[in-house]
PDB file of C-alpha atoms and ligand atoms in Angstrom:
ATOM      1  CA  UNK A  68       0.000   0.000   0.000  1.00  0.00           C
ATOM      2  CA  UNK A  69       1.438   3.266  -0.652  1.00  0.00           C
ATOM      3  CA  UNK A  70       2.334   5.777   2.024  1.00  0.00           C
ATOM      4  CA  UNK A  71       0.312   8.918   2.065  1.00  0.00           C
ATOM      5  CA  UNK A  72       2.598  11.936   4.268  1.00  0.00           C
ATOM      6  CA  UNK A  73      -0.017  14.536   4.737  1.00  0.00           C
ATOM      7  CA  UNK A  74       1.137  18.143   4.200  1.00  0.00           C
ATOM      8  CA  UNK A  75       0.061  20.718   6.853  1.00  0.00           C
ATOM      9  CA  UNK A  76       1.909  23.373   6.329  1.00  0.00           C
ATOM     10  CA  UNK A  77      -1.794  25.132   5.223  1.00  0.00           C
ATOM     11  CA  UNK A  78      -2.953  24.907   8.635  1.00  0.00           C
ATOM     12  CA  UNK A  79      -0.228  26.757   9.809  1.00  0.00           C
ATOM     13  CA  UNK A  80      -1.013  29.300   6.809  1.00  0.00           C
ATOM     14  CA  UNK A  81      -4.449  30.165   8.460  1.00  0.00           C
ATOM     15  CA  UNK A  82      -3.270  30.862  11.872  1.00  0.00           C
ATOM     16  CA  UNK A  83      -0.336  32.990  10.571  1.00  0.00           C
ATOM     17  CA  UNK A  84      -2.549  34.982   8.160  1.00  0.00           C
ATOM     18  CA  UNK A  85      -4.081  36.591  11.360  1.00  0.00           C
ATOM     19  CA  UNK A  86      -1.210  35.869  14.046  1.00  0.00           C
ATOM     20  CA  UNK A  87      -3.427  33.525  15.638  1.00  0.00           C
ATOM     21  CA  UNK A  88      -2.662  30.527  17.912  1.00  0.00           C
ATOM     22  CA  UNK A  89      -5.212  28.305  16.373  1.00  0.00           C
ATOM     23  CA  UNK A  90      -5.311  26.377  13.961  1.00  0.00           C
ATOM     24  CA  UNK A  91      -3.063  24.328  15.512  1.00  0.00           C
ATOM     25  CA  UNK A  92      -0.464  22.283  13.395  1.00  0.00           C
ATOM     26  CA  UNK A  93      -0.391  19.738  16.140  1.00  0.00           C
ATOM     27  CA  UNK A  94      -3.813  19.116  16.807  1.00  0.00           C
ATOM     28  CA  UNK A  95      -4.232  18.623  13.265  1.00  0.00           C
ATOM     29  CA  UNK A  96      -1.448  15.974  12.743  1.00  0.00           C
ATOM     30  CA  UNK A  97      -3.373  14.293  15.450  1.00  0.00           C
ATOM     31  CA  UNK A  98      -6.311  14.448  13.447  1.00  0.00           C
ATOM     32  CA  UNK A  99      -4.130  13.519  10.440  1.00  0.00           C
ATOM     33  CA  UNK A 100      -3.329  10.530  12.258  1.00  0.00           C
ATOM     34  CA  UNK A 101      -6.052   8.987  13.240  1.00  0.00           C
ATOM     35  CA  UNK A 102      -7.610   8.988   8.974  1.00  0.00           C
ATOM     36  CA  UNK A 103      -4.625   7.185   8.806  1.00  0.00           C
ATOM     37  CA  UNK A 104      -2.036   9.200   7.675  1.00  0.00           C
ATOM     38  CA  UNK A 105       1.790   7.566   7.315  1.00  0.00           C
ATOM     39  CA  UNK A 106       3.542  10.704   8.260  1.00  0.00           C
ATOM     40  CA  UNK A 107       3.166  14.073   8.358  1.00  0.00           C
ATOM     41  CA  UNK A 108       5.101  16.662   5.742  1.00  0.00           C
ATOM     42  CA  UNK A 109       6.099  20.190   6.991  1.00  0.00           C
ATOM     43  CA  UNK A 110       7.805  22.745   4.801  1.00  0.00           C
ATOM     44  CA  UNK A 111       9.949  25.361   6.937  1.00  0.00           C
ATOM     45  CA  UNK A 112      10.497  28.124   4.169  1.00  0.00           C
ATOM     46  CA  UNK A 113      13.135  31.001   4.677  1.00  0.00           C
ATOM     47  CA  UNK A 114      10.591  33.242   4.875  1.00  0.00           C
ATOM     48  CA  UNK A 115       8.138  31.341   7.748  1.00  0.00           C
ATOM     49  CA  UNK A 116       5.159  32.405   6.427  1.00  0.00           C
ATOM     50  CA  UNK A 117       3.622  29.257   7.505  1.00  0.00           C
ATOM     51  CA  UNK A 118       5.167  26.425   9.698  1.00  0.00           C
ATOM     52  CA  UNK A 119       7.812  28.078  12.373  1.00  0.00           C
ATOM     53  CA  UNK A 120      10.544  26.867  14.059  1.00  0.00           C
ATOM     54  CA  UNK A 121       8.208  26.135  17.466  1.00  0.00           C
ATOM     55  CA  UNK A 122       5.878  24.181  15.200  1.00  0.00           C
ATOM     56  CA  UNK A 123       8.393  22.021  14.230  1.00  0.00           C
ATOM     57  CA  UNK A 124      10.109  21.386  17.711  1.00  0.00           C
ATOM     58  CA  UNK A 125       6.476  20.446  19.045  1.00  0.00           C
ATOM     59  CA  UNK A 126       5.806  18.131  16.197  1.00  0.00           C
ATOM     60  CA  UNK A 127       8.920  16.374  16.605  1.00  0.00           C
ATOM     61  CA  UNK A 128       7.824  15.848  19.964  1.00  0.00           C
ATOM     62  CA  UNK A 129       3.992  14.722  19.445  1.00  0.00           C
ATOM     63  CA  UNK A 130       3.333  12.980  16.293  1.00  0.00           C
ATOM     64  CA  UNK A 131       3.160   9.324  16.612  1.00  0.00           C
ATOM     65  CA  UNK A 132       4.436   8.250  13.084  1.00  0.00           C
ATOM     66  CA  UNK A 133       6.905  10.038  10.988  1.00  0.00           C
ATOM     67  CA  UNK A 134       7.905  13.784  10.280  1.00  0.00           C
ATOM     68  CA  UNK A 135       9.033  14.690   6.722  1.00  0.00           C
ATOM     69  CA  UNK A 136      10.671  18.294   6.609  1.00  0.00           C
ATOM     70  CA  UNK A 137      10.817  20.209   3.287  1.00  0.00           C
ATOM     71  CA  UNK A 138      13.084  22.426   3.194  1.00  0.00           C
ATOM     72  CA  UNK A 139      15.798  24.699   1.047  1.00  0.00           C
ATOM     73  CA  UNK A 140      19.402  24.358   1.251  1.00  0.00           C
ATOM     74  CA  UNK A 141      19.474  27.452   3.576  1.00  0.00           C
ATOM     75  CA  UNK A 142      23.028  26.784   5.760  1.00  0.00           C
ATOM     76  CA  UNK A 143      20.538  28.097   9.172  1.00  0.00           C
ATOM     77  CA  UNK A 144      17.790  25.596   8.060  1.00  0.00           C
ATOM     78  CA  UNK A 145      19.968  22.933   7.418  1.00  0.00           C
ATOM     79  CA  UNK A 146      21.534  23.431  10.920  1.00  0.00           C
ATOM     80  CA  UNK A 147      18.002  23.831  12.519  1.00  0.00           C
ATOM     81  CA  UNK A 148      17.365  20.064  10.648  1.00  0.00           C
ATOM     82  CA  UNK A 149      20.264  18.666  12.118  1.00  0.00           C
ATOM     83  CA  UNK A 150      19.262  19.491  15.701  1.00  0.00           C
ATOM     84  CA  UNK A 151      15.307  18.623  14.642  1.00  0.00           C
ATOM     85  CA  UNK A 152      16.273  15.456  13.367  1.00  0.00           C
ATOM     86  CA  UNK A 153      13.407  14.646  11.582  1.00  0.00           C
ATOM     87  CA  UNK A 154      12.836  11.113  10.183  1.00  0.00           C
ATOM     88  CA  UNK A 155      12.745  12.278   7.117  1.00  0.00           C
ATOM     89  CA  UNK A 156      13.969  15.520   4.995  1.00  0.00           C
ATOM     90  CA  UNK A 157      13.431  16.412   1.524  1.00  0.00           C
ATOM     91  CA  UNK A 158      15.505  18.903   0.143  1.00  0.00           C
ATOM     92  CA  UNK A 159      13.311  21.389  -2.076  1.00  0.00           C
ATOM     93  CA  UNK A 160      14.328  24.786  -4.027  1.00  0.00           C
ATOM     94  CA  UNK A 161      12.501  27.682  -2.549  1.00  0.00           C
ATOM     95  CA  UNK A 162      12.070  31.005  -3.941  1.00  0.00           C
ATOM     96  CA  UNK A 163      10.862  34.077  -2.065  1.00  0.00           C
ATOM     97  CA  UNK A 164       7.837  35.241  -4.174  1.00  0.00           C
ATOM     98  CA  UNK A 165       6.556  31.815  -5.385  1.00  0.00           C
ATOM     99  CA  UNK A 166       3.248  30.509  -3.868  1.00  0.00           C
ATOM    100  CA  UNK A 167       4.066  27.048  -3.572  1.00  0.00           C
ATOM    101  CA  UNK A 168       7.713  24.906  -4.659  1.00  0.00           C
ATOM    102  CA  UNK A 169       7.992  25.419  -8.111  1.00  0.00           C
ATOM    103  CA  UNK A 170       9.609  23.151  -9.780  1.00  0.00           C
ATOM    104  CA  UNK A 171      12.640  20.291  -8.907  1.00  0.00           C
ATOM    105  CA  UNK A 172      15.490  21.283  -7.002  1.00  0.00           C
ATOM    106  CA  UNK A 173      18.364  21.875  -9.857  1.00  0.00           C
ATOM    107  CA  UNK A 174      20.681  19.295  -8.536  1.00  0.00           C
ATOM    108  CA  UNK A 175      23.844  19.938 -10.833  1.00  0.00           C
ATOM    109  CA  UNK A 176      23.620  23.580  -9.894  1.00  0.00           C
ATOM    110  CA  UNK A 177      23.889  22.370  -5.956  1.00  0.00           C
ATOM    111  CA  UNK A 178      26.022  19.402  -6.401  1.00  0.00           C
ATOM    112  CA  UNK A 179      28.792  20.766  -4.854  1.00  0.00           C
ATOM    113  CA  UNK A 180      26.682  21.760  -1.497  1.00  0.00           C
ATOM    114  CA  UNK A 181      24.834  18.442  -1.777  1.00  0.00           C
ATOM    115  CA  UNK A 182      27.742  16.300  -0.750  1.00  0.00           C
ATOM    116  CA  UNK A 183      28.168  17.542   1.801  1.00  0.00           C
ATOM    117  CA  UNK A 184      24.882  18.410   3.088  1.00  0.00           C
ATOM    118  CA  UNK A 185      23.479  14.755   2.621  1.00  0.00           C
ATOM    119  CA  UNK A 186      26.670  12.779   5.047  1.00  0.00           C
ATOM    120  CA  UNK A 187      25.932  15.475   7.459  1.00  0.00           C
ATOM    121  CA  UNK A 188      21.998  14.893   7.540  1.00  0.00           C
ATOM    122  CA  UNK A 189      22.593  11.166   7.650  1.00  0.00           C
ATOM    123  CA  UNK A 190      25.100  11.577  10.280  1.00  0.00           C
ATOM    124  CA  UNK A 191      22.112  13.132  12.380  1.00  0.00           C
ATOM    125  CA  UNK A 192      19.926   9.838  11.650  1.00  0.00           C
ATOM    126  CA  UNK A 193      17.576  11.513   8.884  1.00  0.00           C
ATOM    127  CA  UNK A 194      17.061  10.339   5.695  1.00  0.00           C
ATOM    128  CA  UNK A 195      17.387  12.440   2.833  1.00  0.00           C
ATOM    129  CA  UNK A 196      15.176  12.799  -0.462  1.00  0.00           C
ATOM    130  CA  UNK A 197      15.603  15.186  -3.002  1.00  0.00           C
ATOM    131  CA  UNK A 198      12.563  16.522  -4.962  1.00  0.00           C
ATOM    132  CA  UNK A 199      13.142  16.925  -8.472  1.00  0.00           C
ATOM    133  CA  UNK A 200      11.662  17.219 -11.436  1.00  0.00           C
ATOM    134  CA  UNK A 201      11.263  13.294 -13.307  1.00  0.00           C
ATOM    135  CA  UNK A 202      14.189  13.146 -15.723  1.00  0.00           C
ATOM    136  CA  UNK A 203      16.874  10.594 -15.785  1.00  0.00           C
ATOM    137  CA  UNK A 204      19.594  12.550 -15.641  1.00  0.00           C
ATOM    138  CA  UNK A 205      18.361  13.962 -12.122  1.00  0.00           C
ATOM    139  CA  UNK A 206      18.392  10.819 -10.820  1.00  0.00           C
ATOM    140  CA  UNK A 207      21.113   9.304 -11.444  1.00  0.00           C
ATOM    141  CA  UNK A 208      22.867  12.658 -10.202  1.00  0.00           C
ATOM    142  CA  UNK A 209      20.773  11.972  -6.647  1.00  0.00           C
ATOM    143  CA  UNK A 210      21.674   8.683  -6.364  1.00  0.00           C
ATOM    144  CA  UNK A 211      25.693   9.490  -7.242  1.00  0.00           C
ATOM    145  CA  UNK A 212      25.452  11.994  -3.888  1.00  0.00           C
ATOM    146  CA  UNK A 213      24.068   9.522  -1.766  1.00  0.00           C
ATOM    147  CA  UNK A 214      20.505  10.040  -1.726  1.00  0.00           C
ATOM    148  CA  UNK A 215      18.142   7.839  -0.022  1.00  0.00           C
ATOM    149  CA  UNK A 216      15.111   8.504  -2.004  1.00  0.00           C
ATOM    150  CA  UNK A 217      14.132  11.035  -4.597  1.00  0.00           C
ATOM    151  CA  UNK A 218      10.229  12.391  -4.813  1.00  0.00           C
ATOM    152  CA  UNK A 219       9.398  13.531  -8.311  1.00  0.00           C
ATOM    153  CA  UNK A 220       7.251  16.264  -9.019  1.00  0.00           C
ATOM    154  CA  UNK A 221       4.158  16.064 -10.144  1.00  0.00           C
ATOM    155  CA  UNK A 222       2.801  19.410 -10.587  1.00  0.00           C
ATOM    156  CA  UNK A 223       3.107  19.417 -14.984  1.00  0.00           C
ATOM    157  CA  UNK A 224       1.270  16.044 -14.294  1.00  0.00           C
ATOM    158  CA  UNK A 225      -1.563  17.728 -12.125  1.00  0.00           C
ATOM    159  CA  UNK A 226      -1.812  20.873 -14.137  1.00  0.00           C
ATOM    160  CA  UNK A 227      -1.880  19.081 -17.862  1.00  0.00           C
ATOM    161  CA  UNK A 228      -4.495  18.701 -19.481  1.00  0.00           C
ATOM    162  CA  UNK A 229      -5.241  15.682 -22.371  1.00  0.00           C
ATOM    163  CA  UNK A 230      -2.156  14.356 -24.510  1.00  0.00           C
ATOM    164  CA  UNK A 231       0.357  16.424 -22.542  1.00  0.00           C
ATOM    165  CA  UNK A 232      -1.149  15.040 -19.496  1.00  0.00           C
ATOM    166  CA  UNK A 233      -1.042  11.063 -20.925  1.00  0.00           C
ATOM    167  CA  UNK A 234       2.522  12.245 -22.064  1.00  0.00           C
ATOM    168  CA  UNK A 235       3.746  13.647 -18.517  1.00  0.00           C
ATOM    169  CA  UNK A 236       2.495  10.620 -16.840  1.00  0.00           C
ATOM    170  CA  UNK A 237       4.483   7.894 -19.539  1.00  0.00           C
ATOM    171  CA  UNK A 238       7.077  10.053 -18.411  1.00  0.00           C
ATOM    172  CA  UNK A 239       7.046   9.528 -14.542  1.00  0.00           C
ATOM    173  CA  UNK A 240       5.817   6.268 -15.380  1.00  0.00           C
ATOM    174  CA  UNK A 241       9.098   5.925 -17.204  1.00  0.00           C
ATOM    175  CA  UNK A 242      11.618   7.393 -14.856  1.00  0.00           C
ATOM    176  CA  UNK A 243       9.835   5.717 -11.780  1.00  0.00           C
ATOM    177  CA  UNK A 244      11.526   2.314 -12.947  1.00  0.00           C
ATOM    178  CA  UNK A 245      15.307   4.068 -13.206  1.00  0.00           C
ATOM    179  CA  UNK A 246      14.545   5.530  -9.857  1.00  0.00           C
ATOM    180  CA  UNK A 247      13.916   1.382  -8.671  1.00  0.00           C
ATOM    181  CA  UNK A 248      16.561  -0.106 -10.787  1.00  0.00           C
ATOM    182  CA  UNK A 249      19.197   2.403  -9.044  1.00  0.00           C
ATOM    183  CA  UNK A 250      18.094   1.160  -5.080  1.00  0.00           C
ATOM    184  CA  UNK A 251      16.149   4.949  -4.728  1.00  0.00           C
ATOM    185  CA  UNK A 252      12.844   5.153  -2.690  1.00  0.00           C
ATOM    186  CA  UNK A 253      10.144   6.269  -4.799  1.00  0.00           C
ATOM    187  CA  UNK A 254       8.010   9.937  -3.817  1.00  0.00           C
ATOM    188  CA  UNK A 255       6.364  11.802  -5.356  1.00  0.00           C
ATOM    189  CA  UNK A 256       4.086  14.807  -4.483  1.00  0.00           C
ATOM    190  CA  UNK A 257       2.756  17.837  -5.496  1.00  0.00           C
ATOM    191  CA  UNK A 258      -0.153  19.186  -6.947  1.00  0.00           C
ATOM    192  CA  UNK A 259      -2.183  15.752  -6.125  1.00  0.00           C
ATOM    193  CA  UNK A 260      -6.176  15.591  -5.511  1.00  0.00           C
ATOM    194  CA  UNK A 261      -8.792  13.762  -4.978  1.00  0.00           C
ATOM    195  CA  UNK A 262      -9.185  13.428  -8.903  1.00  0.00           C
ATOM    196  CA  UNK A 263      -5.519  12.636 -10.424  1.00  0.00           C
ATOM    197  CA  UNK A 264      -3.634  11.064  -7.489  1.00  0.00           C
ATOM    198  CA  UNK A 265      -5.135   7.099  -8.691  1.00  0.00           C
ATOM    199  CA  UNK A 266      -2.908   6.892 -11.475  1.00  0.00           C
ATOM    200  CA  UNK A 267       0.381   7.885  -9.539  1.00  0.00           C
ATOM    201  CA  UNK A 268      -0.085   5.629  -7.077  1.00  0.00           C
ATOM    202  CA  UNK A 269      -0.749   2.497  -9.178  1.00  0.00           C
ATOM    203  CA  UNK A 270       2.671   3.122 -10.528  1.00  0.00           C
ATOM    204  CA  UNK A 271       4.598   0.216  -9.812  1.00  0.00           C
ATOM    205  CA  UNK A 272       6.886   0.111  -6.695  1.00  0.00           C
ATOM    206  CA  UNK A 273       5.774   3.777  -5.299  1.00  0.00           C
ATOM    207  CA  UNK A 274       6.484   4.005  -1.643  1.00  0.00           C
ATOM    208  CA  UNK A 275       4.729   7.602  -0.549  1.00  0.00           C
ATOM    209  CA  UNK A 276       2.540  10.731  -1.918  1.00  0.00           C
ATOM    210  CA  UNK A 277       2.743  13.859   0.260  1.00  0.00           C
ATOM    211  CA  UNK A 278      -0.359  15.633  -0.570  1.00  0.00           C
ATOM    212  CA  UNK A 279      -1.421  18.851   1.106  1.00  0.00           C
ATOM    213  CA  UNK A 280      -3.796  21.515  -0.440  1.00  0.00           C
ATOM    214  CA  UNK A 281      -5.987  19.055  -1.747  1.00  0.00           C
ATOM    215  CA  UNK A 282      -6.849  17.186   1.807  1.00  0.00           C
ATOM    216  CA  UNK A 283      -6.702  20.793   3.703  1.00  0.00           C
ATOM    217  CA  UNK A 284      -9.201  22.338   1.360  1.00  0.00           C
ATOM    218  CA  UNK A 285     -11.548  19.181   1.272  1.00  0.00           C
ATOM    219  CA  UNK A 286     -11.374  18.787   5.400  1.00  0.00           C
ATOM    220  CA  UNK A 287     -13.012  22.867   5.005  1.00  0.00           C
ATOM    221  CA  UNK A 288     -16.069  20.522   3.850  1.00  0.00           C
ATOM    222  CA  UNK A 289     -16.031  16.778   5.951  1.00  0.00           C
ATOM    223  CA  UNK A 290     -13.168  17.960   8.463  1.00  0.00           C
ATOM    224  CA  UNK A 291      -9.649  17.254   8.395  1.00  0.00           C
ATOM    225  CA  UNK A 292      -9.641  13.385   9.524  1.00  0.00           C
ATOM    226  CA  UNK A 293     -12.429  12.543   7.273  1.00  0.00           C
ATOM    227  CA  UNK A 294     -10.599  14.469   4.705  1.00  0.00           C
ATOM    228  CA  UNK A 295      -7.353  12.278   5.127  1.00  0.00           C
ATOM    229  CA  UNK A 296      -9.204   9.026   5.337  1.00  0.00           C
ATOM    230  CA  UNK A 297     -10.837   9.388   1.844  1.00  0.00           C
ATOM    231  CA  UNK A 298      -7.830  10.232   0.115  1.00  0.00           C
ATOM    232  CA  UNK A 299      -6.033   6.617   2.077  1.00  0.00           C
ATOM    233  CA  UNK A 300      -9.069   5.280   0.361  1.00  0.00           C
ATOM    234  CA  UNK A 301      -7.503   6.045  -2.960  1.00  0.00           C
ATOM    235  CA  UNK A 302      -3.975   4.589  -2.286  1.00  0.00           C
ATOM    236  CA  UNK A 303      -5.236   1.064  -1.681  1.00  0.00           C
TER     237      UNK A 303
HETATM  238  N1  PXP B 413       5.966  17.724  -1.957  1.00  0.00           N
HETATM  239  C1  PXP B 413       6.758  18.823  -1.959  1.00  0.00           C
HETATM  240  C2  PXP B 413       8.220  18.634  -2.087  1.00  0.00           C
HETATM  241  C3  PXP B 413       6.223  20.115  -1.788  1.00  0.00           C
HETATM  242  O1  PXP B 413       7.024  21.189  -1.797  1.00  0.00           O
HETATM  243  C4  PXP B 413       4.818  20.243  -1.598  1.00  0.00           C
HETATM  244  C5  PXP B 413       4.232  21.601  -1.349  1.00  0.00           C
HETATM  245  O2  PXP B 413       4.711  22.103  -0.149  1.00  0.00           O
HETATM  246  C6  PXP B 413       4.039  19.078  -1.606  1.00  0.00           C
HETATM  247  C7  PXP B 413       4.640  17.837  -1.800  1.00  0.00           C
HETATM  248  C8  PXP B 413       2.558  19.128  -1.421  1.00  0.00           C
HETATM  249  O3  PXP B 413       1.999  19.769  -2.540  1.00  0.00           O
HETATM  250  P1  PXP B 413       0.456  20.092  -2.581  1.00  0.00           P
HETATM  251  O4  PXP B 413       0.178  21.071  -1.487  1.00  0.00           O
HETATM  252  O5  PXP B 413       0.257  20.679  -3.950  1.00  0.00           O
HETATM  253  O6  PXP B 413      -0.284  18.803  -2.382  1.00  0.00           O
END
């Protein structure tokens, strides 16, 4: 069955859009939980605007299955991880103005920085995925520094439309088996929903989605847990 790592990071997003304490990030996890959620996915951007440090030291603390931390190769996030130690980190680009990630993490730009950013995470305990965007060539570059797993983006997937869309998914389809054949855990994430996340998880040999806007914008509707449980439903 494949994993499903819920993304909260939108539930901090409504408390910090009026400096509230509530919502809370770790009564929702809870909630998370118990629809049966396989971990929970946090993204600590440069800029905080959602999840913030506190969050994350309190999560660490409370959730009962795994924490996955996004985050940017900042050098004071990356030393905030290695004290976190989160189960799990996946190592995203970030760019001030964007709304959400954007795209794959350029890993021959940051090759330099990623050896030695990866022995020092491991060092710590965590393992470390890279998110990048589903091309062989990325890959094999994240497997050559000693990446555990690799989640592929999915967003030209979700926002496609007809041929390009059949096309995008061939392609993930395609690269998912290079990302097996090398030894790499298989993610992927972003841009998922209740409507397009079926056909990524039949693909052969995937371990775990982290899905966020989708599940916080349906639990607006049949609450957070509910929310969660019917997109488990779907990974089966
Ligand atoms: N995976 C990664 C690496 C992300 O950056 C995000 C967005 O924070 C997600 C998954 C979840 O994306 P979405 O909110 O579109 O489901």
């Amino acid at each position: 069955m494949v994993k499903l790592g819920v993304n909260i990071d939108h539930i901090a997003s409504i408390r910090q859009s009026r400096f509230t304490k509530y919502p809370d990030p770790v009564k929702a996890a809870a909630s998370c939980e118990k629809g049966g959620a396989d971990g929970i996915t946090i993204h600590l951007r440069e800029d905080r605007r959602h999840i913030q440090d506190a969050d994350c030291i309190l999560l660490r603390k409370k959730i009962k299955t795994k924490l996955n931390l996004e985050m940017s190769l900042n050098p004071g996030i990356i030393s905030f991880a290695k004290k976190l130690r989160p189960d799990d980190v996946c190592i995203v680009p970030e760019k001030r103005k964007e709304l959400t990630t954007e795209g794959g993490l350029n890993v021959f730009k940051y090759e330099k920085t990623l050896l030695k950013v990866i022995p020092a995470l491991h060092k710590n305990g965590i393992r470390v995925s890279i998110f990048i965007e589903p091309n062989e060539k990325n890959i094999v570059l994240s497997k050559k520094l000693g990446a555990d797993c690799v989640e592929l983006h999915t967003g030209k997937y979700a926002v496609s439309r007809g041929e390009a869309k059949r096309k995008e998914l061939l392609r993930i389809k395609s690269v998912s088996k290079k990302v097996l054949d090398l030894g790499l855990i298989l993610n992927a994430g972003h841009g998922l929903h209740y409507g397009n996340t079926l056909k990524i998880a039949q693909i052969p040999g995937m371990n775990e989605l982290n899905i966020g806007h989708s599940i916080i914008a349906r639990a607006v509707f049949v609450g957070l847990e509910e929310a969660v449980r019917e997109m488990k439903k779907l990974l089966v």
